[in-house]
Every structure is written in C-alpha cells, then in structure tokens.
Backbone atoms as SQL, in Angstrom:
CREATE TABLE atoms (id INTEGER PRIMARY KEY, chain TEXT, resi INTEGER, resn TEXT, atom TEXT, x REAL, y REAL, z REAL);
INSERT INTO atoms VALUES
  (1, 'A', 1, 'GLY', 'N', 241.227, -227.482, -11.500),
  (2, 'A', 1, 'GLY', 'CA', 241.006, -226.693, -10.181),
  (3, 'A', 1, 'GLY', 'C', 239.861, -227.405, -9.434),
  (4, 'A', 2, 'LYS', 'N', 239.652, -227.012, -7.986),
  (5, 'A', 2, 'LYS', 'CA', 238.630, -227.566, -7.582),
  (6, 'A', 2, 'LYS', 'C', 237.462, -226.736, -7.649),
  (7, 'A', 3, 'GLU', 'N', 236.376, -227.288, -7.615),
  (8, 'A', 3, 'GLU', 'CA', 234.956, -226.480, -7.303),
  (9, 'A', 3, 'GLU', 'C', 234.853, -226.381, -6.043),
  (10, 'A', 4, 'LEU', 'N', 233.875, -225.371, -5.665),
  (11, 'A', 4, 'LEU', 'CA', 233.694, -225.058, -4.318),
  (12, 'A', 4, 'LEU', 'C', 232.344, -225.776, -4.407),
  (13, 'A', 5, 'GLY', 'N', 231.526, -226.500, -5.168),
  (14, 'A', 5, 'GLY', 'CA', 230.204, -227.471, -4.844),
  (15, 'A', 5, 'GLY', 'C', 229.294, -226.199, -4.905),
  (16, 'A', 6, 'MET', 'N', 229.276, -225.155, -5.393),
  (17, 'A', 6, 'MET', 'CA', 228.119, -224.079, -5.073),
  (18, 'A', 6, 'MET', 'C', 227.242, -224.116, -6.373),
  (19, 'A', 7, 'LYS', 'N', 227.386, -225.140, -7.385),
  (20, 'A', 7, 'LYS', 'CA', 226.501, -224.849, -8.602),
  (21, 'A', 7, 'LYS', 'C', 224.853, -225.131, -8.251),
  (22, 'A', 8, 'SER', 'N', 224.847, -226.167, -7.168),
  (23, 'A', 8, 'SER', 'CA', 223.517, -226.444, -6.923),
  (24, 'A', 8, 'SER', 'C', 222.926, -225.736, -5.843),
  (25, 'A', 9, 'LEU', 'N', 223.784, -224.497, -5.159),
  (26, 'A', 9, 'LEU', 'CA', 223.401, -223.792, -4.425),
  (27, 'A', 9, 'LEU', 'C', 221.883, -222.691, -4.769),
  (28, 'A', 10, 'VAL', 'N', 221.005, -222.881, -3.999),
  (29, 'A', 10, 'VAL', 'CA', 219.744, -222.406, -4.284),
  (30, 'A', 10, 'VAL', 'C', 219.310, -221.368, -2.973),
  (31, 'A', 11, 'VAL', 'N', 219.339, -219.985, -3.178),
  (32, 'A', 11, 'VAL', 'CA', 219.262, -218.935, -2.222),
  (33, 'A', 11, 'VAL', 'C', 217.430, -218.731, -2.596),
  (34, 'A', 12, 'ASP', 'N', 216.650, -219.251, -1.441),
  (35, 'A', 12, 'ASP', 'CA', 215.433, -219.073, -1.362),
  (36, 'A', 12, 'ASP', 'C', 214.835, -217.946, -0.504),
  (37, 'A', 13, 'ARG', 'N', 215.650, -216.995, -0.042),
  (38, 'A', 13, 'ARG', 'CA', 215.215, -216.023, 1.184),
  (39, 'A', 13, 'ARG', 'C', 215.829, -214.688, 0.206),
  (40, 'A', 14, 'ALA', 'N', 215.198, -213.793, 0.572),
  (41, 'A', 14, 'ALA', 'CA', 215.406, -212.328, 0.166),
  (42, 'A', 14, 'ALA', 'C', 216.519, -211.848, 1.119),
  (43, 'A', 15, 'HIS', 'N', 217.558, -210.901, 0.567),
  (44, 'A', 15, 'HIS', 'CA', 218.448, -210.304, 1.521),
  (45, 'A', 15, 'HIS', 'C', 217.933, -208.976, 2.358),
  (46, 'A', 16, 'SER', 'N', 216.749, -209.069, 2.390),
  (47, 'A', 16, 'SER', 'CA', 216.077, -208.076, 3.253),
  (48, 'A', 16, 'SER', 'C', 214.764, -208.684, 4.022),
  (49, 'A', 17, 'LEU', 'N', 214.934, -208.429, 5.464),
  (50, 'A', 17, 'LEU', 'CA', 213.973, -209.073, 6.296),
  (51, 'A', 17, 'LEU', 'C', 212.645, -208.715, 5.974),
  (52, 'A', 18, 'PHE', 'N', 212.185, -207.162, 5.734),
  (53, 'A', 18, 'PHE', 'CA', 211.381, -206.856, 5.065),
  (54, 'A', 18, 'PHE', 'C', 210.643, -207.204, 3.665),
  (55, 'A', 19, 'LEU', 'N', 211.461, -207.225, 3.013),
  (56, 'A', 19, 'LEU', 'CA', 211.246, -207.829, 1.733),
  (57, 'A', 19, 'LEU', 'C', 210.486, -209.436, 1.821),
  (58, 'A', 20, 'ASP', 'N', 211.565, -209.913, 2.646),
  (59, 'A', 20, 'ASP', 'CA', 211.313, -211.361, 2.844),
  (60, 'A', 20, 'ASP', 'C', 209.989, -211.889, 3.318),
  (61, 'A', 21, 'LEU', 'N', 209.512, -210.962, 4.479),
  (62, 'A', 21, 'LEU', 'CA', 208.192, -211.161, 4.859),
  (63, 'A', 21, 'LEU', 'C', 207.299, -211.004, 3.938),
  (64, 'A', 22, 'TRP', 'N', 207.500, -210.022, 3.141),
  (65, 'A', 22, 'TRP', 'CA', 206.322, -209.213, 2.351),
  (66, 'A', 22, 'TRP', 'C', 206.099, -210.436, 1.076),
  (67, 'A', 23, 'LEU', 'N', 207.374, -211.115, 0.782),
  (68, 'A', 23, 'LEU', 'CA', 206.931, -211.974, -0.229),
  (69, 'A', 23, 'LEU', 'C', 206.220, -213.436, 0.393),
  (70, 'A', 24, 'TRP', 'N', 206.861, -213.655, 1.689),
  (71, 'A', 24, 'TRP', 'CA', 206.267, -215.052, 2.588),
  (72, 'A', 24, 'TRP', 'C', 204.983, -214.851, 3.108),
  (73, 'A', 25, 'SER', 'N', 204.488, -213.706, 3.459),
  (74, 'A', 25, 'SER', 'CA', 203.618, -213.255, 4.427),
  (75, 'A', 25, 'SER', 'C', 202.701, -212.223, 4.101),
  (76, 'A', 26, 'GLY', 'N', 203.156, -211.094, 2.810),
  (77, 'A', 26, 'GLY', 'CA', 202.320, -210.607, 2.494),
  (78, 'A', 26, 'GLY', 'C', 202.570, -209.316, 3.431),
  (79, 'A', 27, 'VAL', 'N', 201.643, -208.208, 2.878),
  (80, 'A', 27, 'VAL', 'CA', 201.875, -206.737, 3.610),
  (81, 'A', 27, 'VAL', 'C', 201.126, -207.021, 5.245),
  (82, 'A', 28, 'LEU', 'N', 200.175, -207.986, 5.310),
  (83, 'A', 28, 'LEU', 'CA', 199.737, -208.133, 6.585),
  (84, 'A', 28, 'LEU', 'C', 200.826, -208.614, 7.449),
  (85, 'A', 29, 'GLY', 'N', 201.498, -209.493, 6.929),
  (86, 'A', 29, 'GLY', 'CA', 202.520, -210.046, 7.662),
  (87, 'A', 29, 'GLY', 'C', 203.769, -208.910, 8.086),
  (88, 'A', 30, 'VAL', 'N', 204.019, -208.370, 7.267),
  (89, 'A', 30, 'VAL', 'CA', 204.984, -207.109, 7.635),
  (90, 'A', 30, 'VAL', 'C', 204.565, -206.154, 8.791),
  (91, 'A', 31, 'ILE', 'N', 203.195, -205.978, 8.239),
  (92, 'A', 31, 'ILE', 'CA', 202.701, -204.913, 9.406),
  (93, 'A', 31, 'ILE', 'C', 202.437, -205.652, 11.100),
  (94, 'A', 32, 'SER', 'N', 201.980, -206.980, 10.572),
  (95, 'A', 32, 'SER', 'CA', 202.299, -207.834, 12.096),
  (96, 'A', 32, 'SER', 'C', 203.299, -207.776, 12.749),
  (97, 'A', 33, 'PHE', 'N', 204.332, -207.917, 12.283),
  (98, 'A', 33, 'PHE', 'CA', 205.752, -208.170, 12.591),
  (99, 'A', 33, 'PHE', 'C', 206.273, -206.851, 13.271),
  (100, 'A', 34, 'VAL', 'N', 206.362, -205.675, 12.421),
  (101, 'A', 34, 'VAL', 'CA', 206.484, -204.428, 12.838),
  (102, 'A', 34, 'VAL', 'C', 205.734, -203.820, 14.013),
  (103, 'A', 35, 'GLY', 'N', 204.471, -204.490, 13.889),
  (104, 'A', 35, 'GLY', 'CA', 203.488, -203.831, 15.000),
  (105, 'A', 35, 'GLY', 'C', 203.819, -204.488, 16.205),
  (106, 'A', 36, 'PHE', 'N', 204.221, -206.073, 16.022),
  (107, 'A', 36, 'PHE', 'CA', 204.326, -206.302, 17.374),
  (108, 'A', 36, 'PHE', 'C', 205.545, -206.304, 17.985),
  (109, 'A', 37, 'ALA', 'N', 206.657, -205.649, 17.216),
  (110, 'A', 37, 'ALA', 'CA', 207.865, -205.312, 17.830),
  (111, 'A', 37, 'ALA', 'C', 207.942, -203.909, 18.363),
  (112, 'A', 38, 'GLY', 'N', 207.093, -203.029, 17.509),
  (113, 'A', 38, 'GLY', 'CA', 206.757, -201.690, 18.053),
  (114, 'A', 38, 'GLY', 'C', 206.000, -201.557, 19.150),
  (115, 'A', 39, 'GLY', 'N', 205.120, -202.421, 19.170),
  (116, 'A', 39, 'GLY', 'CA', 204.091, -202.160, 20.436),
  (117, 'A', 39, 'GLY', 'C', 204.828, -202.582, 21.648),
  (118, 'A', 40, 'ILE', 'N', 205.663, -203.411, 21.732),
  (119, 'A', 40, 'ILE', 'CA', 206.543, -204.081, 22.709),
  (120, 'A', 40, 'ILE', 'C', 207.266, -202.729, 23.498),
  (121, 'A', 41, 'ILE', 'N', 207.998, -202.057, 22.003),
  (122, 'A', 41, 'ILE', 'CA', 208.896, -201.045, 22.437),
  (123, 'A', 41, 'ILE', 'C', 208.278, -199.685, 23.013),
  (124, 'A', 42, 'TRP', 'N', 207.204, -199.463, 22.434),
  (125, 'A', 42, 'TRP', 'CA', 205.953, -198.437, 22.779),
  (126, 'A', 42, 'TRP', 'C', 205.715, -198.608, 24.376),
  (127, 'A', 43, 'GLU', 'N', 205.593, -199.827, 24.479),
  (128, 'A', 43, 'GLU', 'CA', 205.040, -200.001, 25.778),
  (129, 'A', 43, 'GLU', 'C', 206.155, -199.852, 27.091),
  (130, 'A', 44, 'TYR', 'N', 207.235, -200.248, 26.704),
  (131, 'A', 44, 'TYR', 'CA', 208.567, -199.960, 27.332),
  (132, 'A', 44, 'TYR', 'C', 208.819, -198.538, 27.448),
  (133, 'A', 45, 'ILE', 'N', 208.847, -197.742, 26.336),
  (134, 'A', 45, 'ILE', 'CA', 209.089, -196.461, 26.580),
  (135, 'A', 45, 'ILE', 'C', 207.884, -195.487, 27.266),
  (136, 'A', 46, 'LYS', 'N', 206.578, -195.978, 27.217),
  (137, 'A', 46, 'LYS', 'CA', 205.734, -195.222, 27.852),
  (138, 'A', 46, 'LYS', 'C', 205.450, -195.760, 29.490),
  (139, 'A', 47, 'LYS', 'N', 205.755, -197.014, 29.833),
  (140, 'A', 47, 'LYS', 'CA', 205.781, -197.528, 31.227),
  (141, 'A', 47, 'LYS', 'C', 207.302, -196.963, 32.033),
  (142, 'A', 48, 'ASP', 'N', 208.533, -197.272, 31.463),
  (143, 'A', 48, 'ASP', 'CA', 209.671, -197.010, 32.378),
  (144, 'A', 48, 'ASP', 'C', 210.375, -195.487, 32.237),
  (145, 'A', 49, 'ARG', 'N', 210.462, -195.151, 33.438),
  (146, 'A', 49, 'ARG', 'CA', 210.868, -193.612, 33.229),
  (147, 'A', 49, 'ARG', 'C', 212.501, -193.794, 33.328),
  (148, 'A', 50, 'ASN', 'N', 213.069, -194.833, 33.596),
  (149, 'A', 50, 'ASN', 'CA', 214.546, -195.168, 33.842),
  (150, 'A', 50, 'ASN', 'C', 214.825, -195.933, 32.647),
  (151, 'A', 51, 'LYS', 'N', 214.753, -195.619, 31.609),
  (152, 'A', 51, 'LYS', 'CA', 214.763, -196.371, 30.120),
  (153, 'A', 51, 'LYS', 'C', 216.176, -196.776, 30.244),
  (154, 'A', 52, 'ASN', 'N', 216.452, -198.063, 29.832),
  (155, 'A', 52, 'ASN', 'CA', 217.876, -198.673, 29.266),
  (156, 'A', 52, 'ASN', 'C', 217.784, -198.361, 28.084),
  (157, 'A', 53, 'TRP', 'N', 218.259, -197.438, 27.416),
  (158, 'A', 53, 'TRP', 'CA', 218.276, -197.149, 26.062),
  (159, 'A', 53, 'TRP', 'C', 218.923, -198.213, 25.242),
  (160, 'A', 54, 'ILE', 'N', 219.991, -198.987, 25.901),
  (161, 'A', 54, 'ILE', 'CA', 220.627, -200.054, 25.026),
  (162, 'A', 54, 'ILE', 'C', 219.662, -201.250, 24.467),
  (163, 'A', 55, 'PHE', 'N', 218.617, -201.212, 25.020),
  (164, 'A', 55, 'PHE', 'CA', 217.588, -202.349, 24.579),
  (165, 'A', 55, 'PHE', 'C', 216.915, -201.660, 23.123),
  (166, 'A', 56, 'ILE', 'N', 216.461, -200.420, 23.532),
  (167, 'A', 56, 'ILE', 'CA', 215.878, -199.751, 21.999),
  (168, 'A', 56, 'ILE', 'C', 217.012, -199.585, 20.921),
  (169, 'A', 57, 'ALA', 'N', 218.159, -199.512, 21.456),
  (170, 'A', 57, 'ALA', 'CA', 219.347, -199.347, 20.202),
  (171, 'A', 57, 'ALA', 'C', 219.637, -200.848, 19.564),
  (172, 'A', 58, 'SER', 'N', 219.107, -201.691, 20.378),
  (173, 'A', 58, 'SER', 'CA', 219.736, -203.046, 19.767),
  (174, 'A', 58, 'SER', 'C', 218.814, -203.183, 18.970),
  (175, 'A', 59, 'ILE', 'N', 217.301, -203.144, 19.365),
  (176, 'A', 59, 'ILE', 'CA', 216.382, -203.356, 18.309),
  (177, 'A', 59, 'ILE', 'C', 216.155, -202.576, 17.194),
  (178, 'A', 60, 'ALA', 'N', 216.740, -201.116, 17.289),
  (179, 'A', 60, 'ALA', 'CA', 216.820, -200.414, 16.130),
  (180, 'A', 60, 'ALA', 'C', 217.968, -200.943, 15.332),
  (181, 'A', 61, 'SER', 'N', 219.292, -201.451, 15.743),
  (182, 'A', 61, 'SER', 'CA', 220.289, -201.688, 15.268),
  (183, 'A', 61, 'SER', 'C', 220.075, -203.073, 14.203),
  (184, 'A', 62, 'PHE', 'N', 218.914, -204.041, 15.046),
  (185, 'A', 62, 'PHE', 'CA', 218.638, -205.270, 14.158),
  (186, 'A', 62, 'PHE', 'C', 217.975, -205.064, 13.262),
  (187, 'A', 63, 'PHE', 'N', 216.936, -203.851, 13.258),
  (188, 'A', 63, 'PHE', 'CA', 216.105, -203.488, 12.119),
  (189, 'A', 63, 'PHE', 'C', 216.602, -202.763, 10.927),
  (190, 'A', 64, 'ALA', 'N', 217.558, -202.172, 11.427),
  (191, 'A', 64, 'ALA', 'CA', 218.808, -201.584, 10.396),
  (192, 'A', 64, 'ALA', 'C', 219.567, -202.590, 9.666),
  (193, 'A', 65, 'PHE', 'N', 220.278, -203.529, 10.158),
  (194, 'A', 65, 'PHE', 'CA', 220.947, -204.862, 9.886),
  (195, 'A', 65, 'PHE', 'C', 220.040, -205.567, 8.981),
  (196, 'A', 66, 'SER', 'N', 218.833, -206.058, 9.390),
  (197, 'A', 66, 'SER', 'CA', 218.095, -206.754, 8.487),
  (198, 'A', 66, 'SER', 'C', 217.535, -206.285, 7.552),
  (199, 'A', 67, 'ALA', 'N', 217.268, -204.882, 7.335),
  (200, 'A', 67, 'ALA', 'CA', 216.827, -204.326, 6.090),
  (201, 'A', 67, 'ALA', 'C', 217.794, -204.678, 4.944),
  (202, 'A', 68, 'PHE', 'N', 219.059, -204.876, 4.986),
  (203, 'A', 68, 'PHE', 'CA', 220.076, -205.091, 4.063),
  (204, 'A', 68, 'PHE', 'C', 220.724, -206.475, 3.998),
  (205, 'A', 69, 'ASN', 'N', 220.409, -207.143, 5.058),
  (206, 'A', 69, 'ASN', 'CA', 221.288, -208.664, 4.986),
  (207, 'A', 69, 'ASN', 'C', 220.142, -209.743, 5.575),
  (208, 'A', 70, 'PRO', 'N', 220.629, -210.883, 5.196),
  (209, 'A', 70, 'PRO', 'CA', 219.553, -212.174, 5.429),
  (210, 'A', 70, 'PRO', 'C', 219.871, -212.112, 6.894),
  (211, 'A', 71, 'VAL', 'N', 218.814, -212.818, 7.901),
  (212, 'A', 71, 'VAL', 'CA', 218.962, -212.699, 9.239),
  (213, 'A', 71, 'VAL', 'C', 219.353, -214.036, 9.854),
  (214, 'A', 72, 'PRO', 'N', 220.426, -214.076, 10.151),
  (215, 'A', 72, 'PRO', 'CA', 220.886, -215.581, 10.774),
  (216, 'A', 72, 'PRO', 'C', 220.016, -216.337, 12.190),
  (217, 'A', 73, 'ILE', 'N', 220.229, -217.365, 12.498),
  (218, 'A', 73, 'ILE', 'CA', 219.207, -217.708, 13.450),
  (219, 'A', 73, 'ILE', 'C', 219.748, -217.210, 14.779),
  (220, 'A', 74, 'PRO', 'N', 220.987, -216.820, 15.109),
  (221, 'A', 74, 'PRO', 'CA', 221.712, -216.578, 16.247),
  (222, 'A', 74, 'PRO', 'C', 220.977, -215.065, 16.502),
  (223, 'A', 75, 'MET', 'N', 220.772, -214.219, 15.356),
  (224, 'A', 75, 'MET', 'CA', 220.334, -212.919, 15.382),
  (225, 'A', 75, 'MET', 'C', 218.799, -212.910, 15.671),
  (226, 'A', 76, 'TRP', 'N', 218.054, -213.992, 15.273),
  (227, 'A', 76, 'TRP', 'CA', 216.366, -214.214, 15.462),
  (228, 'A', 76, 'TRP', 'C', 216.562, -214.307, 16.928),
  (229, 'A', 77, 'ILE', 'N', 217.316, -214.983, 17.757),
  (230, 'A', 77, 'ILE', 'CA', 217.471, -215.612, 19.401),
  (231, 'A', 77, 'ILE', 'C', 217.795, -214.518, 19.535),
  (232, 'A', 78, 'LEU', 'N', 218.769, -213.736, 19.715),
  (233, 'A', 78, 'LEU', 'CA', 219.019, -212.190, 20.338),
  (234, 'A', 78, 'LEU', 'C', 217.981, -211.217, 20.376),
  (235, 'A', 79, 'PHE', 'N', 217.430, -211.093, 18.961),
  (236, 'A', 79, 'PHE', 'CA', 216.063, -210.476, 19.044),
  (237, 'A', 79, 'PHE', 'C', 214.881, -210.648, 19.818),
  (238, 'A', 80, 'PHE', 'N', 214.577, -211.809, 19.765),
  (239, 'A', 80, 'PHE', 'CA', 213.244, -212.035, 20.627),
  (240, 'A', 80, 'PHE', 'C', 213.841, -212.216, 22.062),
  (241, 'A', 81, 'TRP', 'N', 215.078, -212.464, 22.484),
  (242, 'A', 81, 'TRP', 'CA', 215.613, -212.464, 23.641),
  (243, 'A', 81, 'TRP', 'C', 215.815, -210.845, 24.121),
  (244, 'A', 82, 'VAL', 'N', 215.793, -209.789, 23.571),
  (245, 'A', 82, 'VAL', 'CA', 215.968, -208.562, 23.722),
  (246, 'A', 82, 'VAL', 'C', 214.207, -208.098, 23.990),
  (247, 'A', 83, 'LEU', 'N', 213.549, -208.713, 23.031),
  (248, 'A', 83, 'LEU', 'CA', 212.221, -208.303, 23.351),
  (249, 'A', 83, 'LEU', 'C', 211.380, -208.566, 24.254),
  (250, 'A', 84, 'ALA', 'N', 212.079, -209.961, 24.923),
  (251, 'A', 84, 'ALA', 'CA', 211.551, -210.380, 26.128),
  (252, 'A', 84, 'ALA', 'C', 212.009, -209.712, 27.431),
  (253, 'A', 85, 'MET', 'N', 213.323, -209.313, 27.295),
  (254, 'A', 85, 'MET', 'CA', 213.918, -208.305, 28.195),
  (255, 'A', 85, 'MET', 'C', 213.261, -207.197, 28.488),
  (256, 'A', 86, 'ILE', 'N', 212.654, -206.467, 27.437),
  (257, 'A', 86, 'ILE', 'CA', 211.966, -205.235, 27.299),
  (258, 'A', 86, 'ILE', 'C', 210.789, -205.400, 27.931),
  (259, 'A', 87, 'SER', 'N', 210.026, -206.659, 27.207),
  (260, 'A', 87, 'SER', 'CA', 208.724, -206.736, 28.183),
  (261, 'A', 87, 'SER', 'C', 208.689, -206.944, 29.521),
  (262, 'A', 88, 'GLN', 'N', 209.801, -207.703, 29.986),
  (263, 'A', 88, 'GLN', 'CA', 209.721, -207.814, 31.346),
  (264, 'A', 88, 'GLN', 'C', 210.261, -206.520, 32.424),
  (265, 'A', 89, 'ALA', 'N', 210.939, -205.510, 31.795),
  (266, 'A', 89, 'ALA', 'CA', 211.427, -204.464, 32.469),
  (267, 'A', 89, 'ALA', 'C', 210.300, -203.623, 32.991);
C-alpha cells in the first residue's frame, strides 16, 4: 500500500496554548499573555455600559478552544482582530 508520508512528521508544539506558552516562554509568558488579553477585556467591561457580549464570548471560546487544541494561524488572526475591536469600542 501507499504510505502517507508521515514517518518524518515532527510535532514541535503542545496541544494546549497555555502549555505551549509555558514551555516556550515560561510562567512569565503565560502571565503576560493572559494579562494582556484580560486587561483589554477588563477595560472593555468597565468602560462600555452597552456591552456587546459577543466579543467577550468570542474571547472566552478562543481560550476554551486553545486550552485543548493547537491554535492555527487563522484563529490567531481572529483572536487579535476581536481584541482590536474590543479595544476600539
């Protein structure tokens, strides 16, 4: 039969964003990343009385997804786009 060519496949990333950040950046990297996103969300919640909860739900779903799955590049783009929308609101 045909081989799939995956014998030489090497996965160098963890299947959890937080574990991956911890391995590559240490505890300070995890704290910085969560603090960065959390700070933007906190300012959005404090500032805007008519909150669009879809933004907060999007960030929460990103964190839930990335806790158990590797994060592809389109998800990173969407994550930072949502953070930018929140910071401009």
